[in-house]
Coordinates of C-alpha atoms in Angstrom, one line a residue:
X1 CA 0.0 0.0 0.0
X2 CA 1.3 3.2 -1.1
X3 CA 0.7 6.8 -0.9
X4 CA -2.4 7.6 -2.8
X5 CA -4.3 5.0 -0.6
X6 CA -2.5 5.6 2.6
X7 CA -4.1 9.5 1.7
X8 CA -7.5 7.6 1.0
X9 CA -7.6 5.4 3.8
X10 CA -6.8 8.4 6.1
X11 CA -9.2 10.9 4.7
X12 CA -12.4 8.0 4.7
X13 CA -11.6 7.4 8.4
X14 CA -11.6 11.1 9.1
X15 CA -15.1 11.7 7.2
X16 CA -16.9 8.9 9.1
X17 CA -19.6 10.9 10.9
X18 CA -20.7 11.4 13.9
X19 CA -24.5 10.3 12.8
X20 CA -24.2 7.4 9.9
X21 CA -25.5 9.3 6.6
X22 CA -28.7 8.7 5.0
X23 CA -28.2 5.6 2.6
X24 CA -30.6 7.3 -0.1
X25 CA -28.9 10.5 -0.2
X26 CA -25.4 9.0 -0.6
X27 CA -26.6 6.9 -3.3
X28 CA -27.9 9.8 -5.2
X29 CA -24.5 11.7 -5.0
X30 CA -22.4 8.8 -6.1
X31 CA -24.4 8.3 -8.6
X32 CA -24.4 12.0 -9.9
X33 CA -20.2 12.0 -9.4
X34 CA -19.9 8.5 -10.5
X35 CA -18.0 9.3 -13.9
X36 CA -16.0 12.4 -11.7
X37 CA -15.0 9.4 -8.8
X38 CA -14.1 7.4 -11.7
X39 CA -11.8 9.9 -13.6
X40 CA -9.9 10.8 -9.7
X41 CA -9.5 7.3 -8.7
X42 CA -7.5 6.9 -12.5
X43 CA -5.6 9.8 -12.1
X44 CA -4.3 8.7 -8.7
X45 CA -3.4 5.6 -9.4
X46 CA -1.4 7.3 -12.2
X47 CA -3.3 6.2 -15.2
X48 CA -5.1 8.1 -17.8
X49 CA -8.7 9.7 -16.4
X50 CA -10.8 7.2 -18.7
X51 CA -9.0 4.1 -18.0
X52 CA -11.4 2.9 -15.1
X53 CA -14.4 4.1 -17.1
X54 CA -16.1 0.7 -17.7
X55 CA -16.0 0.1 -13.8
X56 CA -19.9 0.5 -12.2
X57 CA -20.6 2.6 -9.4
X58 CA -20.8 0.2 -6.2
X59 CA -24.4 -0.4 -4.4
X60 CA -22.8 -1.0 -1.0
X61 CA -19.7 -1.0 0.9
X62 CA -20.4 -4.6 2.9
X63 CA -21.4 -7.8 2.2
X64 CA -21.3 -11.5 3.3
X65 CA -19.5 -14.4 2.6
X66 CA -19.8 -18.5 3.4
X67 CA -16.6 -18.3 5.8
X68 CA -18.9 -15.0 7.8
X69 CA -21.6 -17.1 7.9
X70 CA -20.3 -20.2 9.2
X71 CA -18.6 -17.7 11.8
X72 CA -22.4 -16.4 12.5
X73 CA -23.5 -20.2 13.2
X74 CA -20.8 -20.6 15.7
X75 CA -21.3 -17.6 17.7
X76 CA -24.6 -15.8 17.2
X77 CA -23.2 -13.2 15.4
X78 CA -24.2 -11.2 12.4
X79 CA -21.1 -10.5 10.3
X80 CA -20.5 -8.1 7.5
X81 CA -17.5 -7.7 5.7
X82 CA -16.0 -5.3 3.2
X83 CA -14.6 -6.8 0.0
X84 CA -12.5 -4.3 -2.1
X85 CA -10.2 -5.2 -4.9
X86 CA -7.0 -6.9 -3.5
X87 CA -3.6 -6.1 -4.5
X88 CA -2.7 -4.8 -7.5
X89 CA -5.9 -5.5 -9.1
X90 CA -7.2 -2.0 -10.2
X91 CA -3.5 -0.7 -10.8
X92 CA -3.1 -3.6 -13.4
X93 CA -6.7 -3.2 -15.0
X94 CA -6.3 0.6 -14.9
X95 CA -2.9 -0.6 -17.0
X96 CA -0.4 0.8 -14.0
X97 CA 2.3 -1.3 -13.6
X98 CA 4.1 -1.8 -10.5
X99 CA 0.9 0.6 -9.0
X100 CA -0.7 1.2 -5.7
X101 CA -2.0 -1.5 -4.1
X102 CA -3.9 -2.3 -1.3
X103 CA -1.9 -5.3 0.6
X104 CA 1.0 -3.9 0.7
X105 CA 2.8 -7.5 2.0
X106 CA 1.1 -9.4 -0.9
X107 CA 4.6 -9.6 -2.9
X108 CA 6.4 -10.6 0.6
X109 CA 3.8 -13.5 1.3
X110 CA 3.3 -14.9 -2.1
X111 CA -0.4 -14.8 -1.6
X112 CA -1.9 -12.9 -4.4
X113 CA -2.1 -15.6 -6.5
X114 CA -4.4 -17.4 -4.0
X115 CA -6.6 -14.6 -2.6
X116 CA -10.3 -14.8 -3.2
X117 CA -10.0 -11.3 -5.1
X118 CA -7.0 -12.4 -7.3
X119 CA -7.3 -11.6 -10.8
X120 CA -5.9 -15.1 -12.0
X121 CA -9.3 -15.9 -13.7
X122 CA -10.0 -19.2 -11.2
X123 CA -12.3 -19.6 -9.0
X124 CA -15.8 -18.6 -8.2
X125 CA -15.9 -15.5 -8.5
X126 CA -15.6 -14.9 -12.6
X127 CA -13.0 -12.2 -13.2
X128 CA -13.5 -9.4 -14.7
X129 CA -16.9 -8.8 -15.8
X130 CA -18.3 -11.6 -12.6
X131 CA -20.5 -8.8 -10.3
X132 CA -18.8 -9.9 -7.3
X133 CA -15.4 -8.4 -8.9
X134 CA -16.9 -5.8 -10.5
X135 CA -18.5 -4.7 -7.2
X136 CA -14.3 -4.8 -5.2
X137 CA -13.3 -2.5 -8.0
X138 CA -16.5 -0.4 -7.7
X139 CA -15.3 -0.3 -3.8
X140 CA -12.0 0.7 -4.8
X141 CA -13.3 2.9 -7.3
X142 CA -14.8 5.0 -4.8
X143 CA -12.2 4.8 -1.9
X144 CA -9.7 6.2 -4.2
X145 CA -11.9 9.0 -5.9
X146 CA -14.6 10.2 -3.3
X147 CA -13.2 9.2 0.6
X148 CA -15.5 11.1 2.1
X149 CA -18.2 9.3 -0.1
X150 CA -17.1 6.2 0.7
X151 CA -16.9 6.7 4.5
X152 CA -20.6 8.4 4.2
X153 CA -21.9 5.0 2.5
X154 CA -19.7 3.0 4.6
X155 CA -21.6 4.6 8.0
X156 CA -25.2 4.0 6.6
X157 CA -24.6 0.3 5.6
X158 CA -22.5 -0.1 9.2
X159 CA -26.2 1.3 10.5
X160 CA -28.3 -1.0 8.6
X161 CA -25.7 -4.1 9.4
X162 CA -26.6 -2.9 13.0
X163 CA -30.1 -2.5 12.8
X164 CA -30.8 -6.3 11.5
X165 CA -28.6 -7.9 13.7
X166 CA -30.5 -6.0 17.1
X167 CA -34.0 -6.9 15.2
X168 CA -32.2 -10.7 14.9
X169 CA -31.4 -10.6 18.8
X170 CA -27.6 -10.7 17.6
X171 CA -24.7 -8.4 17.6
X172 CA -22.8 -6.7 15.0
X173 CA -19.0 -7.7 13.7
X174 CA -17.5 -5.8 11.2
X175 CA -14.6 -6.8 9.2
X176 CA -13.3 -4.1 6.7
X177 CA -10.0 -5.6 5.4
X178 CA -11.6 -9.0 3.5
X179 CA -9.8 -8.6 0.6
X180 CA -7.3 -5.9 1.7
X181 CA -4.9 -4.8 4.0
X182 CA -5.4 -1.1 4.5
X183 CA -6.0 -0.9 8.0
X184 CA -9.2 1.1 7.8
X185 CA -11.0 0.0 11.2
X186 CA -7.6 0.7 13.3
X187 CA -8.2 4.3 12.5
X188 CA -12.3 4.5 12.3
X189 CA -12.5 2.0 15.2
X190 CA -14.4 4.3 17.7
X191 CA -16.2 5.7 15.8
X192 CA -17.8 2.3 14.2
X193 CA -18.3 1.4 17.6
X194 CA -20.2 4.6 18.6
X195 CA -22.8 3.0 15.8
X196 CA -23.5 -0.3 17.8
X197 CA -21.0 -2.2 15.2
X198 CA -17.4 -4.7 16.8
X199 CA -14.8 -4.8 14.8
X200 CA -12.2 -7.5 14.1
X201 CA -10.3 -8.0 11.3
X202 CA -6.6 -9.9 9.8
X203 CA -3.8 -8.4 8.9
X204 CA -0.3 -9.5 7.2
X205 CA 1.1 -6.4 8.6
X206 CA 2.9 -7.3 11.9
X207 CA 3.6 -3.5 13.0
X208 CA 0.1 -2.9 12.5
X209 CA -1.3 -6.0 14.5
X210 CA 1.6 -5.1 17.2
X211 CA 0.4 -1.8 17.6
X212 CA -3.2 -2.1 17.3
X213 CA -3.9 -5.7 18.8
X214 CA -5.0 -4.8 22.1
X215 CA -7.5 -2.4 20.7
X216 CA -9.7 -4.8 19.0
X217 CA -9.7 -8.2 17.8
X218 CA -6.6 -7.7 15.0
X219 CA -5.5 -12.0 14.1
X220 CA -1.4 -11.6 12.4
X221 CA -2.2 -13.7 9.0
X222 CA 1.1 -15.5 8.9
X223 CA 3.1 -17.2 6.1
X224 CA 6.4 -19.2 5.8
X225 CA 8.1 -16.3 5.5
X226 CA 6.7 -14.2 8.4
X227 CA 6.9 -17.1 11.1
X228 CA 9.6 -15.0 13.1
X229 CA 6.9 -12.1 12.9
X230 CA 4.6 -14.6 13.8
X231 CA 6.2 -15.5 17.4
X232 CA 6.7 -11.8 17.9
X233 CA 2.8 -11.6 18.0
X234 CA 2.6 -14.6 20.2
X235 CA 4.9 -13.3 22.9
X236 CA 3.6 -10.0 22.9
X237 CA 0.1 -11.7 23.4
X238 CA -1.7 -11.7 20.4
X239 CA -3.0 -14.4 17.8
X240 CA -2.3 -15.4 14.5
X241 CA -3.6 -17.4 12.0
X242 CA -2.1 -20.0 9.4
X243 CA -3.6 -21.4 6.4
X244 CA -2.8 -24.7 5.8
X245 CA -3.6 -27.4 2.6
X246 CA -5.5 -30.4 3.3
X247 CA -5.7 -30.7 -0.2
X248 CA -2.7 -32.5 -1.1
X249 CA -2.5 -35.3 1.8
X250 CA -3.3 -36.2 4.9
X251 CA 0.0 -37.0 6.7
X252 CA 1.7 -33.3 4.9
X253 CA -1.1 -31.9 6.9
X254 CA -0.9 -33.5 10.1
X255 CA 2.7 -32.7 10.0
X256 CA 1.8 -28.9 10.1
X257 CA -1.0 -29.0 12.7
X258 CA 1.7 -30.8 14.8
X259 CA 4.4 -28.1 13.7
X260 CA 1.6 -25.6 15.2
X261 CA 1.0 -27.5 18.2
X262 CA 4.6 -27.1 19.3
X263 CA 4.8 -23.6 18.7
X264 CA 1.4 -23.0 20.7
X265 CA 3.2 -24.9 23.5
X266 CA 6.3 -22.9 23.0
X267 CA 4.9 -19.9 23.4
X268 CA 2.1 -21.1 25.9
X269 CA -0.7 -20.2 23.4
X270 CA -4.0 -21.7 22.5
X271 CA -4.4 -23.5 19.2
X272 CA -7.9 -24.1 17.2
X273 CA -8.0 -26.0 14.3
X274 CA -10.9 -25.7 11.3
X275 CA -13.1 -22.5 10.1
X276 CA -16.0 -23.2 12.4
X277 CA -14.8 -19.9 14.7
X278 CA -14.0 -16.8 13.6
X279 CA -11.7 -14.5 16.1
X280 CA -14.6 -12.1 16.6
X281 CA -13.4 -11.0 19.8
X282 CA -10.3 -10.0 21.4
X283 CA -8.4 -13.4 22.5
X284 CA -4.7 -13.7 24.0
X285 CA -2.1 -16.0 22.2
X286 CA -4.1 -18.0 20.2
X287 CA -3.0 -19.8 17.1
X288 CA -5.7 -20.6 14.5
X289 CA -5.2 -23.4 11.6
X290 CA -7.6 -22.4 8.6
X291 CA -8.2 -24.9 5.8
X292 CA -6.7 -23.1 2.5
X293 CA -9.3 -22.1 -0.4
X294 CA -6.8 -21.9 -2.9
X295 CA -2.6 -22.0 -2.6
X296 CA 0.1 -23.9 -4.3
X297 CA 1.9 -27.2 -2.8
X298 CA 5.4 -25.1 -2.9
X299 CA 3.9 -22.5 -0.5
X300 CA 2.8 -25.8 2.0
X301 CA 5.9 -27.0 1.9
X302 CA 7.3 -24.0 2.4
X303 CA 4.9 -23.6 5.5
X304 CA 6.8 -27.1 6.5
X305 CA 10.2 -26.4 6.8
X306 CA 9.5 -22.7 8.0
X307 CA 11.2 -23.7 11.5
X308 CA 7.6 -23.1 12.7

């Protein structure tokens, strides 16, 4: 993540207000700036002003996913999440090489290839005319051109997100990094919580999960190559998270969970294995083992002989 997103990320937080904006009204204004937003977003991501032009105007800021509600099963929560194009996505399509991007450890963990968002064509999500894409870049779209438009739609769907889960008898989670690493709710987190909604969130970022981990339930996302960063969490008394293959064979995978096992016990940490919880909530020193999605056999056996 680089400057002109750093700037956007900064300025959204700063416009969240103090009472979450009417949905209707912020609808109507994107809607009247959307080729404007579209034009500003290009321009800052160092591309020509038309080169995002195809890109539609977004209809909301948060969404769902399996994984959330799997998470709401297990806990009586009601979880939205924001999805916005990962990586380098809208720098490549906008034809930027080497542009902004919105995970700005991507490169160092090998794990844009893999992501739900990636623009490697596979997956469920059809890329790039599928409207679950098109809807990250219209996300992206807007953080980049209108901030204070984003944070304005951003409040009013936090509001409604908060509304249906009190009229559910359930309470609100918020995760704003699904498909990015921008760190968003470390700056806006009191104010999302002055509208009824929790936060938690991961982050590949260790700096940013050591300095914001006791705030709010912030889970290090760690790879083979960020297991030293990864014990630095741990003894600092936070949690991390690792994504392991069950994909290629059963004894490769018990290897890892037993790999994970001794470093909970090193470091006198909890360890949970499967998707059925999500770290909703603030927890001390736990380890997670998530199933992979997607993800190649060199990164597991990278994960392997990581000195975990």
């Amino acid at each position: 993540m680089n400057k002109p997103i750093q700037t956007a990320v900064a300025l959204a937080a700063a416009s969240m207000p103090e009472t979450p904006a009417p949905r209707a009204a912020t609808m109507r204004a994107i809607e009247r700036q959307w080729h404007t937003i579209r034009g500003r977003a290009a321009r800052a991501l160092g591309a020509d002003s038309s080169a995002l032009d195809w890109i539609p105007r977004p209809a909301s800021i948060l969404g769902g996913s399996k994984k959330a509600r799997v998470a709401e099963g297990a806990s009586g929560a009601l979880v939205a999440i924001s999805y916005l194009a990962p990586g380098p996505m809208l720098s490549r399509l906008a034809g930027v090489i080497n542009g902004p991007t919105l995970c700005a450890a991507a490169e160092l963990n090998n794990c844009i290839e893999g992501c739900l968002g990636g623009d490697n064509g596979r997956g469920q999500l059809g890329f790039p005319t599928g409207t679950a894409r098109l809807s990250m870049l219209g996300r992206t779209v807007l953080l980049l051109g209108a901030p204070k438009l984003f944070a304005e739609l951003l409040s009013a769907d936090v509001a409604r997100h908060v509304r249906k889960a009190r009229s559910a008898g359930k309470r609100a989670f918020v995760r704003l990094d699904g498909t990015s690493d921008v760190g968003l709710a470390a700056l806006a987190l009191e104010r999302l919580e002055s509208y009824g909604a929790t936060s938690y969130d991961y982050s590949k970022i260790c700096g940013r999960v050591l300095n914001h981990g006791e705030r709010y339930a912030l889970t290090f996302s760690a790879t083979p190559r960020t297991i030293r960063a990864a014990r630095a969490v741990l003894e600092r008394g936070g949690s991390i998270a690792v994504v392991c293959s069950t994909k290629s064979n059963a004894a490769r995978y018990a290897e890892t969970v037993g790999a994970l096992r001794e470093l909970a016990r090193d470091t006198g940490s909890r360890f949970i294995e499967g998707d059925a919880s999500e770290p909703l909530e603030l927890e001390p020193r736990t380890i997670r083992c998530l199933t992979a999605k997607a993800g190649s056999n060199k990164a597991q056996r990278e994960l392997e002989s990581s000195g975990l």
